[in-house]
PDB file of C-alpha atoms in Angstrom:
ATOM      1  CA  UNK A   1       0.000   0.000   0.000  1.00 56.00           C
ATOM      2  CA  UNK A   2       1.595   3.475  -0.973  1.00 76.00           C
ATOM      3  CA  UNK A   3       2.042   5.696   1.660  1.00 84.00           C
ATOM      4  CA  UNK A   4      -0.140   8.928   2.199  1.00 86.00           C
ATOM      5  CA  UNK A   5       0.780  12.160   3.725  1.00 86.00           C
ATOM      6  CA  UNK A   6       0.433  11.642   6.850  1.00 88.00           C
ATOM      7  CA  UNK A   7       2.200   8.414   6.757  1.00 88.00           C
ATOM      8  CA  UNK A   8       5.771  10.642   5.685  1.00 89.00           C
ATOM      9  CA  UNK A   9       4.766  13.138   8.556  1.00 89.00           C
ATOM     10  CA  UNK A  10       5.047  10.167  11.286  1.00 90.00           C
ATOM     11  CA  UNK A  11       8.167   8.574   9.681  1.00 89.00           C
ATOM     12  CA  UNK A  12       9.640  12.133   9.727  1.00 88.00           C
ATOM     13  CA  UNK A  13       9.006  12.603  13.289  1.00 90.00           C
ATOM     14  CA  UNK A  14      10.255   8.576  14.050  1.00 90.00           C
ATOM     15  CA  UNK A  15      13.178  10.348  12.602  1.00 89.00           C
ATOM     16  CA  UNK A  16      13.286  12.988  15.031  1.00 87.00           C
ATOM     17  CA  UNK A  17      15.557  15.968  15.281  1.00 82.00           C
ATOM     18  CA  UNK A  18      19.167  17.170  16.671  1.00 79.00           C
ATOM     19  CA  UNK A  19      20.807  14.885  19.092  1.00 79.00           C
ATOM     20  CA  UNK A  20      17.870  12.022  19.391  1.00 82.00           C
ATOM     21  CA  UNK A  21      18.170  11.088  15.779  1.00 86.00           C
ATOM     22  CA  UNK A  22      17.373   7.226  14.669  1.00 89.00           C
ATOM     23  CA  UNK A  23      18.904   5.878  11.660  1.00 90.00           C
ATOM     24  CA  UNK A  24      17.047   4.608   8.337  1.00 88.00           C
ATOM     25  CA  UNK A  25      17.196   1.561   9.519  1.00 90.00           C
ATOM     26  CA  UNK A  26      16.318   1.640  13.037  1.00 91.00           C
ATOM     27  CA  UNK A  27      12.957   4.253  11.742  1.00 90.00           C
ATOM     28  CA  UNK A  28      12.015   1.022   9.337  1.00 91.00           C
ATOM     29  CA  UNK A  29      11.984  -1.180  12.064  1.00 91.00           C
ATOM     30  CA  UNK A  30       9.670   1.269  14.265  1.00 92.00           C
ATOM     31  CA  UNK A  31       7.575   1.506  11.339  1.00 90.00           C
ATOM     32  CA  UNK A  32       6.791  -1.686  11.343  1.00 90.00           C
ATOM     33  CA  UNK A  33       6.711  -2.549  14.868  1.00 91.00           C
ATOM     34  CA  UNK A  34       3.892   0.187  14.830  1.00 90.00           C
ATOM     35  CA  UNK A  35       2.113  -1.321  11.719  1.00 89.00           C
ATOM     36  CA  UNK A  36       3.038  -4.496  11.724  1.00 88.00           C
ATOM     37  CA  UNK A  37      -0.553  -5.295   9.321  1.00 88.00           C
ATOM     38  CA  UNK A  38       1.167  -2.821   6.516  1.00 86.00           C
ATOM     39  CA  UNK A  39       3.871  -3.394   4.112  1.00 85.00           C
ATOM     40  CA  UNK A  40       7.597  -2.727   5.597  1.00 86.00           C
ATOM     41  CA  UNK A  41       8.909   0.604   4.487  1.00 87.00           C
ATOM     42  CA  UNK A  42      12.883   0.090   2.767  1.00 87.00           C
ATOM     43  CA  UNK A  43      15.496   2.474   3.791  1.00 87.00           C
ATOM     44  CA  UNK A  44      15.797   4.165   0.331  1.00 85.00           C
ATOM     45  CA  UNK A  45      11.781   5.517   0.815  1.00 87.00           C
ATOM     46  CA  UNK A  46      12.583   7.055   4.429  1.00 88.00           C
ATOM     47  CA  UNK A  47      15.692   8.751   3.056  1.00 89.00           C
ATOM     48  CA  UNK A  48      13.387  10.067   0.051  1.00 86.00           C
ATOM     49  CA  UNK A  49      10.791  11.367   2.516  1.00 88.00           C
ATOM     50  CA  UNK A  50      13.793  12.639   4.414  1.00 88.00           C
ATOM     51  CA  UNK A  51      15.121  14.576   1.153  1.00 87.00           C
ATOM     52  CA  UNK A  52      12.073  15.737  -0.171  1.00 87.00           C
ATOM     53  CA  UNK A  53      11.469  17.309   3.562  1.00 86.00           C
ATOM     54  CA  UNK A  54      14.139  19.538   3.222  1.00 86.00           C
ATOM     55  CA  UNK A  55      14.210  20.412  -0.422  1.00 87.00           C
ATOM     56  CA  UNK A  56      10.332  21.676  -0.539  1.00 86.00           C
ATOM     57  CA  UNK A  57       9.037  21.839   2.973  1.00 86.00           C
ATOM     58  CA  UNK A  58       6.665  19.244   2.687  1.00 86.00           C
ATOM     59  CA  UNK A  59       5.664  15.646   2.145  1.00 84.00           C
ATOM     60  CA  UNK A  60       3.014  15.973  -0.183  1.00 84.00           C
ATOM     61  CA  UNK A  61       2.187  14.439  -4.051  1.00 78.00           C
ATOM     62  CA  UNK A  62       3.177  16.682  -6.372  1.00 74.00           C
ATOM     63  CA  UNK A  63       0.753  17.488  -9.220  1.00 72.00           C
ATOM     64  CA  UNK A  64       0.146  14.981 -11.425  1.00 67.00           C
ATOM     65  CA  UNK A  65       1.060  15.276 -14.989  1.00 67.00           C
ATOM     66  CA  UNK A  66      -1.346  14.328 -18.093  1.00 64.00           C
ATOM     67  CA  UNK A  67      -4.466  15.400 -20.000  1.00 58.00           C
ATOM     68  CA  UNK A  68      -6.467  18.483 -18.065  1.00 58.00           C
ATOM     69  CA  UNK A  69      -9.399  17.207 -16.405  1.00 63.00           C
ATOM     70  CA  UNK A  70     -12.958  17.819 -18.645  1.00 68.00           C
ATOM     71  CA  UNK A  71     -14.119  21.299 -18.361  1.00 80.00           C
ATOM     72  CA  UNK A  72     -17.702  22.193 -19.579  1.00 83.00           C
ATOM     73  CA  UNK A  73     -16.038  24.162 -22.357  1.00 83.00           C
ATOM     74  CA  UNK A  74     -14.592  21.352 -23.642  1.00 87.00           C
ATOM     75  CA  UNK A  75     -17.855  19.051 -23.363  1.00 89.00           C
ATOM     76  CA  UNK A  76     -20.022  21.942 -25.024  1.00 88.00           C
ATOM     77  CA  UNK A  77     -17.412  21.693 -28.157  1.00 88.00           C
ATOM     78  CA  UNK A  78     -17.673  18.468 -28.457  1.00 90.00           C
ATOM     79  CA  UNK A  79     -21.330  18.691 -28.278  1.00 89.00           C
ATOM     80  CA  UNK A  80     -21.198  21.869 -30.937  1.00 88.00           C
ATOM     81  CA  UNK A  81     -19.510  19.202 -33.161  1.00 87.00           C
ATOM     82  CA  UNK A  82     -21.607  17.066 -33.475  1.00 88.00           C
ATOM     83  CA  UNK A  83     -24.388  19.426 -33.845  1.00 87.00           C
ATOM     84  CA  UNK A  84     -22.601  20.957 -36.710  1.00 84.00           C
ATOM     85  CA  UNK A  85     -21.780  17.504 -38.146  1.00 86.00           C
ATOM     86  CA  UNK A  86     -23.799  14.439 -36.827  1.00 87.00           C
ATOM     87  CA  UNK A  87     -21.386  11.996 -39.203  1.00 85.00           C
ATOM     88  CA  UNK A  88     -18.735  12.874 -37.317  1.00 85.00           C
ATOM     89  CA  UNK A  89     -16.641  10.119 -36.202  1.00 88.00           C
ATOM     90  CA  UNK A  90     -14.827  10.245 -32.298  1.00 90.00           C
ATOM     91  CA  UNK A  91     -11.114   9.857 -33.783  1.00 89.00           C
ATOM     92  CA  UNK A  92     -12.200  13.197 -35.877  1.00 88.00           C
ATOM     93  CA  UNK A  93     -13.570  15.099 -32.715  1.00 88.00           C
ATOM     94  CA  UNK A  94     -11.004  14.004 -30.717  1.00 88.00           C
ATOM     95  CA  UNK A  95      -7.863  14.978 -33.468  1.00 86.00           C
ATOM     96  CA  UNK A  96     -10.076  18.411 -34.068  1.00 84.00           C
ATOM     97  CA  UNK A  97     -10.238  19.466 -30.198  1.00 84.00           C
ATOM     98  CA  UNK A  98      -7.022  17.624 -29.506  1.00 84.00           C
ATOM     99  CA  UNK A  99      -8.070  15.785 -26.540  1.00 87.00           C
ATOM    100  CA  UNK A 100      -8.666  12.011 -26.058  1.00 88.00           C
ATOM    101  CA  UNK A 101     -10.968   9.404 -27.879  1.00 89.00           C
ATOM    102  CA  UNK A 102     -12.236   7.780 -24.738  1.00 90.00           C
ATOM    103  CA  UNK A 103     -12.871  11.499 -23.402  1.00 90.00           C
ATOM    104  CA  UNK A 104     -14.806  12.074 -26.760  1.00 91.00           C
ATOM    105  CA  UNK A 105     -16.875   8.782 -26.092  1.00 90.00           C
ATOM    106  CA  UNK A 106     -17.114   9.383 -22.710  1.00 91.00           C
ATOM    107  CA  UNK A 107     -18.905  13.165 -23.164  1.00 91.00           C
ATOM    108  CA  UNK A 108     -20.881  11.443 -25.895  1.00 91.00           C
ATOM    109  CA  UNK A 109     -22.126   8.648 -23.432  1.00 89.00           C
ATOM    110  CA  UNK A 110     -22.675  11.412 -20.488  1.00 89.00           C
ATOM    111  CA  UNK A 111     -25.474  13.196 -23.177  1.00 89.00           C
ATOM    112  CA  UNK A 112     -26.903  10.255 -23.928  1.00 90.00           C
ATOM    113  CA  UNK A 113     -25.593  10.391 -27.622  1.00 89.00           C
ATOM    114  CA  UNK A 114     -25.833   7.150 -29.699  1.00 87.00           C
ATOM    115  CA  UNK A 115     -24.108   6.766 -33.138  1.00 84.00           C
ATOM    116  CA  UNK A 116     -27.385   5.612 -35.042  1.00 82.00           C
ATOM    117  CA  UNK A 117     -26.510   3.588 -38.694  1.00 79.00           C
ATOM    118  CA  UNK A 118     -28.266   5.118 -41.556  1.00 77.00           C
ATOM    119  CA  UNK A 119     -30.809   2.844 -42.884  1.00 77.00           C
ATOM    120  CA  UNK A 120     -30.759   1.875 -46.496  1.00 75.00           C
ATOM    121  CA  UNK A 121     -34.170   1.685 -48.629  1.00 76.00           C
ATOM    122  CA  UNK A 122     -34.561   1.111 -52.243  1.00 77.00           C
ATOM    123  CA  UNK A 123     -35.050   3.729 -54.586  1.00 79.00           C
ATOM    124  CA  UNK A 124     -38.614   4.050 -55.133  1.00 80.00           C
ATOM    125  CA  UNK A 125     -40.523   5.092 -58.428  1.00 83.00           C
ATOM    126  CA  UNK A 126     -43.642   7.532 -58.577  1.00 85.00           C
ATOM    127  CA  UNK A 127     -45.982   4.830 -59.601  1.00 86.00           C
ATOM    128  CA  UNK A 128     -44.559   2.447 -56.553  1.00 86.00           C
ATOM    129  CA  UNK A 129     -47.099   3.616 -53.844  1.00 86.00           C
ATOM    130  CA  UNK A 130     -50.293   2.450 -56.163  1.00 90.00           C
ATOM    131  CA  UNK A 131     -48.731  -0.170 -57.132  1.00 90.00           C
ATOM    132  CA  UNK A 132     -48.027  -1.464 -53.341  1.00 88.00           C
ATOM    133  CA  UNK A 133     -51.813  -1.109 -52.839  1.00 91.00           C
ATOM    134  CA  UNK A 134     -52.814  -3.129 -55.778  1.00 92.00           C
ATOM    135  CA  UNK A 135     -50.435  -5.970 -54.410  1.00 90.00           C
ATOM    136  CA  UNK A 136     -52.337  -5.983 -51.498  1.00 91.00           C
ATOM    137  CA  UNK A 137     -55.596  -6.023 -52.554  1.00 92.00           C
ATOM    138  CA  UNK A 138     -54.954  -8.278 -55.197  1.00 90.00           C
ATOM    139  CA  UNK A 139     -52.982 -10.436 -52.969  1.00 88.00           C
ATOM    140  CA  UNK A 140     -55.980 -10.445 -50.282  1.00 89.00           C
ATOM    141  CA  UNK A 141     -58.731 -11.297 -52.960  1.00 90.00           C
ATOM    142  CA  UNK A 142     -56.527 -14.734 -53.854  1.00 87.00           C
ATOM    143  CA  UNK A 143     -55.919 -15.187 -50.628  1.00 86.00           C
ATOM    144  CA  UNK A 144     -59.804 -15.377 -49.708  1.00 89.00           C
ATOM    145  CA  UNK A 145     -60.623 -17.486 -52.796  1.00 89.00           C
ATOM    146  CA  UNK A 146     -58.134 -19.995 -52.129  1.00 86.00           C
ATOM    147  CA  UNK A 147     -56.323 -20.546 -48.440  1.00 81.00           C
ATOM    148  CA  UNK A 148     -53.379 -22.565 -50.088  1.00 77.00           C
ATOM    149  CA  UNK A 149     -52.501 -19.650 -52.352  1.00 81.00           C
ATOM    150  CA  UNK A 150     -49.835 -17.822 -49.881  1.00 79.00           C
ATOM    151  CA  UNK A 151     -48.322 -21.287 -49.621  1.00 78.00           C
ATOM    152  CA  UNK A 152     -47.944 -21.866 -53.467  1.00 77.00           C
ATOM    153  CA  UNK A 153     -45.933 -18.648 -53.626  1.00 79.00           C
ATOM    154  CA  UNK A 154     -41.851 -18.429 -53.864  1.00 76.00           C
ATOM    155  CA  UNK A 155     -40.517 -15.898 -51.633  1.00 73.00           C
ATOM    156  CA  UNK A 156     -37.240 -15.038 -52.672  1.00 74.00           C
ATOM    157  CA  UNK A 157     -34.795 -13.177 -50.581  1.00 74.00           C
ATOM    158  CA  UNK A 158     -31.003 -11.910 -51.800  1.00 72.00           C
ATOM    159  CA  UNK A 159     -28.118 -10.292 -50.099  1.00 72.00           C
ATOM    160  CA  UNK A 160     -25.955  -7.708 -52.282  1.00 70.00           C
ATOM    161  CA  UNK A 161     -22.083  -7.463 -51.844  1.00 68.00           C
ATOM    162  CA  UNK A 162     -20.933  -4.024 -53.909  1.00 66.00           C
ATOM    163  CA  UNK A 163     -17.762  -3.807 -54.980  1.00 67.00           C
ATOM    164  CA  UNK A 164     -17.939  -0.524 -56.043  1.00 59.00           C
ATOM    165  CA  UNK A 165     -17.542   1.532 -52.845  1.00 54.00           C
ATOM    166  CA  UNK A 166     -21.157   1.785 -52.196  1.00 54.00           C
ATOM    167  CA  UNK A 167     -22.501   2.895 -48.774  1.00 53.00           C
ATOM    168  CA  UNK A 168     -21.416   0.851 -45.707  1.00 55.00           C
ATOM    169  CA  UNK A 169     -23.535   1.251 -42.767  1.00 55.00           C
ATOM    170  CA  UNK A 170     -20.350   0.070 -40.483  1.00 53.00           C
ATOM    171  CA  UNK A 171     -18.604   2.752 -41.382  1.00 56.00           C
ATOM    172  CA  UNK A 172     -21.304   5.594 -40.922  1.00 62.00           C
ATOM    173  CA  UNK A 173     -22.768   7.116 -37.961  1.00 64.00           C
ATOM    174  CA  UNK A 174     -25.722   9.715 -36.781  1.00 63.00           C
ATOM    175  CA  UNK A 175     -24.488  11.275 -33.598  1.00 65.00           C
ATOM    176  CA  UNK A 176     -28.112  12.092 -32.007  1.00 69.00           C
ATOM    177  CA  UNK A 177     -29.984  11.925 -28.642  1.00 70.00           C
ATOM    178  CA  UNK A 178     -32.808  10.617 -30.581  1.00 72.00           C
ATOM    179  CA  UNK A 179     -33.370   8.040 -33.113  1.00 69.00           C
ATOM    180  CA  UNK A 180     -33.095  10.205 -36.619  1.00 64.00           C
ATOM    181  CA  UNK A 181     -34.815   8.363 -38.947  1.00 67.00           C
ATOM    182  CA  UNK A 182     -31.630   8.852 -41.177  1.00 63.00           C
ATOM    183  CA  UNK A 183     -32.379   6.903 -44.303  1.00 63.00           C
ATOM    184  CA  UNK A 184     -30.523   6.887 -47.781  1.00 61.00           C
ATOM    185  CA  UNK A 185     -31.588   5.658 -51.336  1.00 60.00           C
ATOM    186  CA  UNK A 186     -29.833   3.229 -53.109  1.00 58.00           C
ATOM    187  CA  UNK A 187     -30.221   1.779 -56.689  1.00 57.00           C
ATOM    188  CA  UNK A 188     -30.558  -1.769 -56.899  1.00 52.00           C
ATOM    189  CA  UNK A 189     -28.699  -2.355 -60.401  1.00 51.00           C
ATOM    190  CA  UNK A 190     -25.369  -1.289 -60.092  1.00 46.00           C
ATOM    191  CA  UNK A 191     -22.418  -2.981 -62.088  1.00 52.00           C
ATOM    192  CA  UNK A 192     -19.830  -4.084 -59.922  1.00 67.00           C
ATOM    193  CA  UNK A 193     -21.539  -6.439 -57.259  1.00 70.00           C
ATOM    194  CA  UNK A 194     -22.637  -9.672 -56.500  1.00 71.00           C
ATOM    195  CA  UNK A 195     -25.706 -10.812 -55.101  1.00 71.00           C
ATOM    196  CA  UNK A 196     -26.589 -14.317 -53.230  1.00 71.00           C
ATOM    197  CA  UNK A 197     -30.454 -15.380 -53.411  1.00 72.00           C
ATOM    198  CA  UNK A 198     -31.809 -17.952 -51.263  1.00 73.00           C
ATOM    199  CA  UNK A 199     -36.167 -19.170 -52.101  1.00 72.00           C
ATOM    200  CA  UNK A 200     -37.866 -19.782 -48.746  1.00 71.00           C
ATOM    201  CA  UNK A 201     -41.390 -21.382 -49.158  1.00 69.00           C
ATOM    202  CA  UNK A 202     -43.775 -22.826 -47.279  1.00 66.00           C
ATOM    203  CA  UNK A 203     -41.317 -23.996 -43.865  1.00 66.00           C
ATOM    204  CA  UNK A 204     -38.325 -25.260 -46.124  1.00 68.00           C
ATOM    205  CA  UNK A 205     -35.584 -22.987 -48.448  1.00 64.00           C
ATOM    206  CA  UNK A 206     -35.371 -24.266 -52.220  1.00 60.00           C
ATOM    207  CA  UNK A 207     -31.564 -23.542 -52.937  1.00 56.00           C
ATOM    208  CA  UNK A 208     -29.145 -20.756 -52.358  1.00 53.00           C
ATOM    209  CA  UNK A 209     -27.498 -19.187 -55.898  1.00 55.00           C
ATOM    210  CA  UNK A 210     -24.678 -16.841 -56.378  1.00 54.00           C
ATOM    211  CA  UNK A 211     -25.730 -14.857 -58.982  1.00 52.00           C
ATOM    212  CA  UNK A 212     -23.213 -14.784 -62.285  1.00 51.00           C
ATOM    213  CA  UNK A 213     -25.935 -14.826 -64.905  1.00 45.00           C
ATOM    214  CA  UNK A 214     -26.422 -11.979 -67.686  1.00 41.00           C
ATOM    215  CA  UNK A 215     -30.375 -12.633 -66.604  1.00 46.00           C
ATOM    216  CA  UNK A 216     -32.422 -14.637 -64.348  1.00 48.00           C
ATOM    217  CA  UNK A 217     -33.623 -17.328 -66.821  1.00 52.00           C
ATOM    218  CA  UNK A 218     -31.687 -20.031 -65.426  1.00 54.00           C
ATOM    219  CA  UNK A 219     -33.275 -19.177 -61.972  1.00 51.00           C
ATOM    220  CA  UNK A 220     -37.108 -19.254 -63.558  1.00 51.00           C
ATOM    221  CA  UNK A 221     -36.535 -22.690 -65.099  1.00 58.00           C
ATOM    222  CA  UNK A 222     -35.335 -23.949 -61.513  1.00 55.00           C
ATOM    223  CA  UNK A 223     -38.104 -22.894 -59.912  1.00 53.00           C
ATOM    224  CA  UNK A 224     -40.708 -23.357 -62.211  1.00 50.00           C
ATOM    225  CA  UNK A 225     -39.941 -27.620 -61.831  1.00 52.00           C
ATOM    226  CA  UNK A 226     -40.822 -26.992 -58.116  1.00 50.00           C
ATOM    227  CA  UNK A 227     -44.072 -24.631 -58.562  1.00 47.00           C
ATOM    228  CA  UNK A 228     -45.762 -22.984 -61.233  1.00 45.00           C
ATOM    229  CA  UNK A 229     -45.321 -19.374 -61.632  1.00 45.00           C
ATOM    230  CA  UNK A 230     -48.063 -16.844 -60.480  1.00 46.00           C
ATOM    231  CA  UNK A 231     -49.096 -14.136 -62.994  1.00 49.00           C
ATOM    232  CA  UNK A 232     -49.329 -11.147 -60.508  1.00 45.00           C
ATOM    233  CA  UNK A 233     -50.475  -7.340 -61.956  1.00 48.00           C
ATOM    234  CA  UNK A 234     -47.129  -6.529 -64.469  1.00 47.00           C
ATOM    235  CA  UNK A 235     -45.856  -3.420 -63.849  1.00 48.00           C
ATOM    236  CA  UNK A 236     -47.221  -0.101 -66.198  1.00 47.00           C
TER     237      UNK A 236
END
């Protein structure tokens, strides 16, 4: 256990004054004869606490170097930044204000900020929203006339890999109190990318594919030898 202030105070007066003087070694063994629960103190930290005694007066810490404490001035920039720029990123804030990235993430945490992903939705046309509710109806009508119908239907499901530098939603962030809502559109035919499609119907999945087809023939034929195909309303 280190010692504390008043610790050095009673080895300095163990070591007394004038005439009635004890040696290093003879204050260590006090020490410890006193405190015999605590650590023994070595002769080279009594002549330290003797030293620093007479060089500066006292026995006390000196101040501790490093980073300034967080001021309120500091938090409110850090909170200005993100206001100013919500993508910001804590390595930028901290490299900007030149103070520390667990400081940054710290302030952020004591605000109750949360770095919210943006949310990627396809790219929707003008004639998308009727065409949604004529799915639905038209879906609900089948549905009615024949129970089996939803189970006769191939619901197919891909995941797209973009090798084109498209947006990552690991690498972005919304800096907010508040969920944002932050959503960005994204085209679904873009060059450089490959997609994996999986078929779930019914309770089983019909195959996974990588696509590397110029079209989805190949994919039609498969699944028409499982199911026939559906005619639904073709787009205007």
């Amino acid at each position: 256990m280190p010692l504390n202030e008043r610790d050095r105070i009673e080895i300095l007066m163990m070591i007394g004054v004038g005439d009635r003087m004890r040696t290093q070694q003879e204050v260590c063994r006090l020490f410890h004869e006193m405190h015999p629960d605590r650590e023994p103190v070595s002769q080279s930290t009594v002549s330290r606490i003797e030293r620093k005694y007479r060089e500066l007066g006292h026995v006390r810490d000196a101040p501790r170097q490093g980073r300034p404490k967080i001021n309120e001035n500091v938090q409110q920039d850090v909170i200005l930044s993100a206001l100013e720029n919500p993508h910001c990123t804590v390595r930028q804030v901290s490299r900007d204000l030149n103070i520390g990235k667990s400081s940054v993430s710290n302030i952020f945490k004591k605000v109750k900020y949360h770095p919210y992903r943006v949310r990627l939705i396809h790219e929707l046309a003008e004639d998308d929203f009727d065409r949604r509710t004529e799915f639905c109806e038209y879906m609900m009508d089948h549905n009615n006339q024949n129970n089996g119908f939803i189970a006769n239907i191939l619901f197919s499901d891909e995941a797209t890999f973009f090798l084109n530098g498209h947006v990552n939603r690991q690498n972005t962030r919304y800096w907010s109190q508040e969920y944002p809502h932050w959503m960005q559109e994204y085209h679904t035919q873009h060059p450089q990318k490959v997609n994996v499609w999986a078929v779930p119907i019914t309770y089983c999945i019909f195959n996974v594919f990588s696509l590397k087809w110029a079209s989805a023939s190949p994919l039609f034929s498969a699944c028409k030898s499982i199911k026939s195909p559906v005619n639904f309303p073709p787009r205007r």
